[in-house]
GROMACS .gro file of C-alpha atoms in nm:
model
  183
    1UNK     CA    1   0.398  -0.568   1.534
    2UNK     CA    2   0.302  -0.258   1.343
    3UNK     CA    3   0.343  -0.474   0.987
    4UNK     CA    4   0.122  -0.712   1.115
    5UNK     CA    5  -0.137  -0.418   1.250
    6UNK     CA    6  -0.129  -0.292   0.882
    7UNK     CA    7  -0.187  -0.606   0.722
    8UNK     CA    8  -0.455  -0.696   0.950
    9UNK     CA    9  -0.728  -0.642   0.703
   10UNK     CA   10  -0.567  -0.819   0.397
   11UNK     CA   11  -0.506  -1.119   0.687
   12UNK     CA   12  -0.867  -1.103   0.757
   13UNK     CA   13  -1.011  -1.125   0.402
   14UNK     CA   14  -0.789  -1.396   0.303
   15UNK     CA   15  -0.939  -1.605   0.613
   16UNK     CA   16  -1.276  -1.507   0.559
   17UNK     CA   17  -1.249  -1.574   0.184
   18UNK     CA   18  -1.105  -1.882   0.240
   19UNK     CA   19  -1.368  -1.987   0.463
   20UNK     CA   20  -1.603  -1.862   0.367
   21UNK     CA   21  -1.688  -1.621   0.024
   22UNK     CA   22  -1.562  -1.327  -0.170
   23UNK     CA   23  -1.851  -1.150   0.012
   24UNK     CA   24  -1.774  -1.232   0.350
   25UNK     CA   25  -1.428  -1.156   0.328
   26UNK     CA   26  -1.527  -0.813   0.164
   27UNK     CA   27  -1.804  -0.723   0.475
   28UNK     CA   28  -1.480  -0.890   0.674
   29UNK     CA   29  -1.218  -0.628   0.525
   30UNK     CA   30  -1.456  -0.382   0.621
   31UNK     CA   31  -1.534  -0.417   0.961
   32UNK     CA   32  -1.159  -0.497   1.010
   33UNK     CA   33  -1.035  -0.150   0.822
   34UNK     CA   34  -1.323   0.072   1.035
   35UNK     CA   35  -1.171  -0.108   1.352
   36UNK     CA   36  -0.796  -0.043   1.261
   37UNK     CA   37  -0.829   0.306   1.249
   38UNK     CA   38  -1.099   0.333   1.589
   39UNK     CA   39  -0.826   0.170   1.746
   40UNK     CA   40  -0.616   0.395   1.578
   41UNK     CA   41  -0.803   0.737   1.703
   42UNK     CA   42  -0.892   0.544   2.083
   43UNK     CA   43  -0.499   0.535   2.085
   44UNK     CA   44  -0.426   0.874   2.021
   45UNK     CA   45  -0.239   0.804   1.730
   46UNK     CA   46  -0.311   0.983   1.403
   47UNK     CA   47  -0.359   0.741   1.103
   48UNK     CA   48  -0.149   0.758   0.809
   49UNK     CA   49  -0.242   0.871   0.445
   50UNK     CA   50  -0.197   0.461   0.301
   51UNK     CA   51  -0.440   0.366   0.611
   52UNK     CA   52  -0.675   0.615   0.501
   53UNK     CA   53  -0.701   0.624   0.161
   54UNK     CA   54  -0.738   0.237   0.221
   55UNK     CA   55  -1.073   0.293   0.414
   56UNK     CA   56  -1.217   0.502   0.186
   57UNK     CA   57  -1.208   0.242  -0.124
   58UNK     CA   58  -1.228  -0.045   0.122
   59UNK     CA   59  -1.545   0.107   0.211
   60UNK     CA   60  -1.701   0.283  -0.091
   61UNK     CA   61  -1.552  -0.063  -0.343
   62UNK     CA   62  -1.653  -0.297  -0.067
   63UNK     CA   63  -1.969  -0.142  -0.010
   64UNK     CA   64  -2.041  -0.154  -0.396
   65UNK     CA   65  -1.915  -0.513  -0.395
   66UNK     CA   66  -2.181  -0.605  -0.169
   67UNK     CA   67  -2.474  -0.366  -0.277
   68UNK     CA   68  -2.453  -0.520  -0.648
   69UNK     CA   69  -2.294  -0.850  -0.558
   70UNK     CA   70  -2.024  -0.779  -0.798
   71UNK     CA   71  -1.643  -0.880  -0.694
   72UNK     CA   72  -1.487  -0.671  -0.958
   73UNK     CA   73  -1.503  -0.374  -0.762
   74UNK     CA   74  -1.317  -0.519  -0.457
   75UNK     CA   75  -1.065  -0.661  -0.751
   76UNK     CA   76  -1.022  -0.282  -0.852
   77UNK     CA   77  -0.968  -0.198  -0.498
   78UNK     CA   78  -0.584  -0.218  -0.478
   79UNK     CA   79  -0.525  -0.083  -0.834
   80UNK     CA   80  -0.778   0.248  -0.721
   81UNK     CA   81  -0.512   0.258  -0.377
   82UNK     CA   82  -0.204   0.168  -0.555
   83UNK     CA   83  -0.322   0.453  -0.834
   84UNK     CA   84  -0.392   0.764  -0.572
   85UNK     CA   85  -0.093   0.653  -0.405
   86UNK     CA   86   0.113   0.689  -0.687
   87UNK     CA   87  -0.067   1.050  -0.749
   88UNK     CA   88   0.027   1.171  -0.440
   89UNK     CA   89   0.403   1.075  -0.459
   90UNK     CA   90   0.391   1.244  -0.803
   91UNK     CA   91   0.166   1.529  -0.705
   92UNK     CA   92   0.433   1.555  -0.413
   93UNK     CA   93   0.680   1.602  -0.726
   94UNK     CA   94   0.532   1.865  -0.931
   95UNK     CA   95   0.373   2.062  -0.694
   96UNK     CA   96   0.581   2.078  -0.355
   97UNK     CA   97   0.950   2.186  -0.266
   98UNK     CA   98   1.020   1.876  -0.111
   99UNK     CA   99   0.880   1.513  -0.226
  100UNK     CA  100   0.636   1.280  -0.028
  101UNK     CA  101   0.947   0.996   0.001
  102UNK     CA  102   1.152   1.321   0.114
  103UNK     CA  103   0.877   1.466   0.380
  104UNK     CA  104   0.868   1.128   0.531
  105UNK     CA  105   1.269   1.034   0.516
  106UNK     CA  106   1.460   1.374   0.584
  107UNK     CA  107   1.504   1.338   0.929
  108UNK     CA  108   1.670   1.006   0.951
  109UNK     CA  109   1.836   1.046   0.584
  110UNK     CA  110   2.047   1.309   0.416
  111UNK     CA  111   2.043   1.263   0.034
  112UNK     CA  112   2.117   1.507  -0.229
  113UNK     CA  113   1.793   1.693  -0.432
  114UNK     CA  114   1.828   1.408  -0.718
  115UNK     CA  115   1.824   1.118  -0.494
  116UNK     CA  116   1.519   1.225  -0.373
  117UNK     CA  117   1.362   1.260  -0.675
  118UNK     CA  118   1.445   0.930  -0.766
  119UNK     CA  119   1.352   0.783  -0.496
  120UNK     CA  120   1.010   0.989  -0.528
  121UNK     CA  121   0.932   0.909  -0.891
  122UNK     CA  122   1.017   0.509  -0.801
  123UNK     CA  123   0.777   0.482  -0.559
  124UNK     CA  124   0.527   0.669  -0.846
  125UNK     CA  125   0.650   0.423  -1.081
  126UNK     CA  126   0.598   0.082  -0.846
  127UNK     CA  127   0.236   0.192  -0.725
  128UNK     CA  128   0.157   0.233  -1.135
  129UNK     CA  129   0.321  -0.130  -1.171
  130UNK     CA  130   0.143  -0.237  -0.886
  131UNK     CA  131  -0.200  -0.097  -0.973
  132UNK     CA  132  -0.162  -0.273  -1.353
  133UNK     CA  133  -0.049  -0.587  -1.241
  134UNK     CA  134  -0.334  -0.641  -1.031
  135UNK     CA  135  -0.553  -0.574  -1.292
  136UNK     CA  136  -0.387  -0.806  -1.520
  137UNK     CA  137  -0.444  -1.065  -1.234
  138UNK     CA  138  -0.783  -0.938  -1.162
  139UNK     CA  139  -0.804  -0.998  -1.528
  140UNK     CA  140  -0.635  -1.301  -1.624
  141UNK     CA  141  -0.721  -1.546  -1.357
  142UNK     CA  142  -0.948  -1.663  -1.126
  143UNK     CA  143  -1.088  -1.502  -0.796
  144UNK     CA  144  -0.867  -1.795  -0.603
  145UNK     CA  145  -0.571  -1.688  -0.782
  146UNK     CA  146  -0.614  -1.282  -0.718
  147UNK     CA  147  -0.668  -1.344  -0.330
  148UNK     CA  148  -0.363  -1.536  -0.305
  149UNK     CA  149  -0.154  -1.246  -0.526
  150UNK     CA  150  -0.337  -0.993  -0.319
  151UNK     CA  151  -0.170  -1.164  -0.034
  152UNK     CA  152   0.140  -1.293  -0.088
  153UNK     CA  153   0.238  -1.194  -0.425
  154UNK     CA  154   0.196  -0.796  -0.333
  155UNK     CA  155   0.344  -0.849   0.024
  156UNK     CA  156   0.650  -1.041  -0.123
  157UNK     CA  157   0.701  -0.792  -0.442
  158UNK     CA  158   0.717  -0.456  -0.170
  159UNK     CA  159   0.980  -0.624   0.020
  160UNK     CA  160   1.175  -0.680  -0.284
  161UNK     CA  161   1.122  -0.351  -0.396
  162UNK     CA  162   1.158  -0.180  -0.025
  163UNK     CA  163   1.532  -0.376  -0.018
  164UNK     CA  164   1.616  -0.227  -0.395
  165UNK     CA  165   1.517   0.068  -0.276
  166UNK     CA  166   1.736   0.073   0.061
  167UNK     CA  167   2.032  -0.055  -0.155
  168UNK     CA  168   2.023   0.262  -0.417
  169UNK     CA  169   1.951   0.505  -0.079
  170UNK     CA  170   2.273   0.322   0.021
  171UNK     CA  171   2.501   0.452  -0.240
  172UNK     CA  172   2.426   0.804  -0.154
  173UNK     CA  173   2.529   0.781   0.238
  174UNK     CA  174   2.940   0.812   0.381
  175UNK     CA  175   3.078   0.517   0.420
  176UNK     CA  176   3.055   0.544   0.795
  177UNK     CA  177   2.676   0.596   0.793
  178UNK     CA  178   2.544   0.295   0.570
  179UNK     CA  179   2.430   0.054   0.865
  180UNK     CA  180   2.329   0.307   1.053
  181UNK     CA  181   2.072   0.536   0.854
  182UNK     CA  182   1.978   0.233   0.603
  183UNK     CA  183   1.567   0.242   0.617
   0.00000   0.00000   0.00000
Protein backbone atom coordinates (compact mmCIF):
# COMPACT_ATOMS: atom_id res chain seq x y z
CA UNK A 1 0.00 0.00 0.00
CA UNK A 2 2.66 2.53 0.87
CA UNK A 3 4.34 1.94 -2.92
CA UNK A 4 1.22 2.65 -4.32
CA UNK A 5 0.70 5.93 -1.83
CA UNK A 6 4.13 7.10 -3.24
CA UNK A 7 3.43 6.60 -6.70
CA UNK A 8 0.16 8.16 -6.47
CA UNK A 9 1.16 11.28 -8.23
CA UNK A 10 3.16 9.71 -11.16
CA UNK A 11 -0.32 7.34 -11.39
CA UNK A 12 -2.24 10.48 -11.59
CA UNK A 13 -0.31 12.35 -14.32
CA UNK A 14 -0.09 9.43 -16.49
CA UNK A 15 -4.12 9.28 -16.37
CA UNK A 16 -4.58 12.79 -16.69
CA UNK A 17 -2.03 12.99 -19.53
CA UNK A 18 -3.48 10.32 -21.16
CA UNK A 19 -6.77 11.78 -21.05
CA UNK A 20 -6.37 14.57 -21.24
CA UNK A 21 -2.90 17.00 -21.83
CA UNK A 22 0.61 17.50 -20.63
CA UNK A 23 -1.00 20.45 -18.77
CA UNK A 24 -3.63 18.77 -17.05
CA UNK A 25 -1.64 16.06 -15.91
CA UNK A 26 0.97 18.69 -14.62
CA UNK A 27 -2.00 20.93 -12.55
CA UNK A 28 -3.03 16.97 -11.83
CA UNK A 29 0.54 16.03 -10.30
CA UNK A 30 0.14 18.99 -8.36
CA UNK A 31 -2.89 18.88 -6.61
CA UNK A 32 -2.14 15.12 -6.10
CA UNK A 33 1.60 15.84 -4.49
CA UNK A 34 0.00 18.91 -2.08
CA UNK A 35 -2.68 16.21 -1.06
CA UNK A 36 -0.12 13.33 -0.38
CA UNK A 37 1.67 15.11 2.06
CA UNK A 38 -1.83 16.95 3.87
CA UNK A 39 -2.73 13.55 4.24
CA UNK A 40 0.57 12.95 5.27
CA UNK A 41 0.67 15.81 8.21
CA UNK A 42 -3.54 15.05 9.02
CA UNK A 43 -1.98 11.52 9.80
CA UNK A 44 0.58 12.43 12.04
CA UNK A 45 3.15 11.03 10.05
CA UNK A 46 6.23 13.06 9.14
CA UNK A 47 6.99 13.05 5.33
CA UNK A 48 10.13 11.83 4.01
CA UNK A 49 13.05 13.83 2.32
CA UNK A 50 12.13 11.99 -1.53
CA UNK A 51 8.34 13.15 -0.76
CA UNK A 52 9.50 16.49 -0.12
CA UNK A 53 11.96 17.41 -2.28
CA UNK A 54 9.33 16.00 -4.84
CA UNK A 55 6.81 18.83 -3.89
CA UNK A 56 9.01 21.42 -4.11
CA UNK A 57 9.99 20.85 -7.99
CA UNK A 58 6.56 19.35 -8.59
CA UNK A 59 5.40 22.63 -7.56
CA UNK A 60 7.93 25.33 -8.52
CA UNK A 61 8.60 23.05 -12.38
CA UNK A 62 4.89 22.43 -12.55
CA UNK A 63 3.98 25.77 -11.71
CA UNK A 64 6.50 27.10 -14.41
CA UNK A 65 5.12 24.47 -16.80
CA UNK A 66 1.86 26.02 -16.60
CA UNK A 67 2.71 29.82 -16.14
CA UNK A 68 4.75 29.71 -19.60
CA UNK A 69 3.00 26.74 -21.13
CA UNK A 70 6.26 25.11 -21.57
CA UNK A 71 6.53 21.11 -20.85
CA UNK A 72 10.23 21.11 -20.66
CA UNK A 73 10.27 22.11 -17.25
CA UNK A 74 8.01 19.27 -15.98
CA UNK A 75 10.49 17.01 -18.38
CA UNK A 76 13.41 18.41 -16.14
CA UNK A 77 11.44 17.61 -13.14
CA UNK A 78 12.77 14.07 -12.35
CA UNK A 79 16.37 14.81 -13.50
CA UNK A 80 16.23 18.22 -10.87
CA UNK A 81 14.82 15.24 -8.03
CA UNK A 82 16.94 12.48 -9.19
CA UNK A 83 20.03 15.26 -9.12
CA UNK A 84 19.43 16.67 -5.29
CA UNK A 85 18.83 13.23 -4.41
CA UNK A 86 21.96 12.11 -5.52
CA UNK A 87 23.58 15.34 -3.62
CA UNK A 88 22.31 14.42 -0.55
CA UNK A 89 23.50 10.72 -0.59
CA UNK A 90 26.90 12.20 -1.56
CA UNK A 91 26.74 15.20 0.69
CA UNK A 92 25.81 12.38 3.32
CA UNK A 93 29.40 10.98 2.18
CA UNK A 94 31.70 13.80 2.50
CA UNK A 95 30.32 15.58 5.14
CA UNK A 96 28.73 13.15 7.87
CA UNK A 97 30.16 10.16 10.01
CA UNK A 98 27.67 7.94 8.86
CA UNK A 99 26.03 7.87 5.14
CA UNK A 100 22.34 8.67 4.17
CA UNK A 101 21.90 4.67 2.91
CA UNK A 102 23.61 4.00 6.47
CA UNK A 103 21.27 6.53 8.66
CA UNK A 104 18.33 4.90 7.11
CA UNK A 105 19.60 0.97 7.17
CA UNK A 106 21.66 0.58 10.51
CA UNK A 107 19.09 -0.63 12.55
CA UNK A 108 17.86 -3.53 10.59
CA UNK A 109 21.49 -4.13 8.89
CA UNK A 110 24.99 -4.57 10.20
CA UNK A 111 27.57 -3.99 7.40
CA UNK A 112 31.11 -3.11 7.68
CA UNK A 113 32.27 0.93 7.08
CA UNK A 114 33.05 -0.02 3.21
CA UNK A 115 29.83 -1.64 2.49
CA UNK A 116 28.24 1.28 3.42
CA UNK A 117 30.03 3.40 1.41
CA UNK A 118 29.30 1.46 -1.43
CA UNK A 119 26.14 1.15 -0.99
CA UNK A 120 26.06 5.10 -0.39
CA UNK A 121 28.02 6.16 -3.47
CA UNK A 122 25.59 3.56 -5.68
CA UNK A 123 22.66 5.10 -4.83
CA UNK A 124 24.75 8.66 -5.81
CA UNK A 125 25.71 6.99 -8.87
CA UNK A 126 21.95 5.56 -10.00
CA UNK A 127 20.14 9.01 -9.17
CA UNK A 128 23.08 10.67 -11.65
CA UNK A 129 22.11 7.75 -14.23
CA UNK A 130 18.69 8.34 -13.57
CA UNK A 131 18.67 12.13 -13.81
CA UNK A 132 20.72 11.79 -17.46
CA UNK A 133 18.71 9.26 -18.83
CA UNK A 134 15.68 11.16 -18.48
CA UNK A 135 17.08 13.88 -20.12
CA UNK A 136 18.24 11.87 -22.94
CA UNK A 137 14.50 10.74 -23.15
CA UNK A 138 13.25 14.14 -22.46
CA UNK A 139 15.56 14.78 -25.29
CA UNK A 140 15.37 12.20 -27.79
CA UNK A 141 11.76 11.41 -28.07
CA UNK A 142 8.48 12.49 -27.94
CA UNK A 143 6.29 13.76 -24.93
CA UNK A 144 4.23 10.21 -25.40
CA UNK A 145 7.34 8.37 -25.14
CA UNK A 146 8.83 10.33 -21.82
CA UNK A 147 5.39 9.80 -19.90
CA UNK A 148 5.45 6.24 -20.52
CA UNK A 149 9.48 6.04 -19.35
CA UNK A 150 8.53 8.32 -16.54
CA UNK A 151 6.19 5.58 -15.63
CA UNK A 152 7.19 2.39 -16.27
CA UNK A 153 10.62 2.58 -17.49
CA UNK A 154 11.86 4.45 -14.05
CA UNK A 155 9.54 2.23 -11.85
CA UNK A 156 10.87 -1.01 -13.57
CA UNK A 157 14.77 0.20 -13.66
CA UNK A 158 14.58 0.94 -9.40
CA UNK A 159 13.37 -2.46 -8.87
CA UNK A 160 16.13 -3.84 -10.82
CA UNK A 161 18.48 -1.77 -9.22
CA UNK A 162 16.77 -2.09 -5.50
CA UNK A 163 17.23 -6.24 -6.12
CA UNK A 164 21.16 -5.64 -7.25
CA UNK A 165 21.42 -3.75 -4.52
CA UNK A 166 19.84 -6.32 -1.87
CA UNK A 167 21.99 -9.06 -3.57
CA UNK A 168 25.57 -7.14 -2.92
CA UNK A 169 24.05 -6.14 0.89
CA UNK A 170 23.66 -9.96 0.85
CA UNK A 171 27.22 -10.92 0.62
CA UNK A 172 28.13 -8.94 3.62
CA UNK A 173 25.52 -10.72 6.16
CA UNK A 174 26.31 -14.51 8.18
CA UNK A 175 25.03 -17.05 6.53
CA UNK A 176 22.29 -17.45 9.08
CA UNK A 177 21.02 -13.87 8.66
CA UNK A 178 20.55 -13.53 4.73
CA UNK A 179 16.61 -14.10 4.60
CA UNK A 180 16.13 -12.51 7.46
CA UNK A 181 17.76 -8.89 7.34
CA UNK A 182 17.65 -8.84 3.29
CA UNK A 183 15.90 -5.19 2.58
Amino acid sequence: MRLFYDLLPIIVFFIAYKFYNIYVATATAMVAAIVQIGTSLFRGQRPDMMQLVTLAMVVILGGATLLFRNELFIKWKPTVVYWVLGCIFLGSQLLSEKTLVQKMLDKSLSLPPKAWTKLNISWFSFFFFMGVLNLVIVYSFDTDTWVNFKLFGTLGLTVIFVVVQGVLVSRYLPEGNQEKNTP
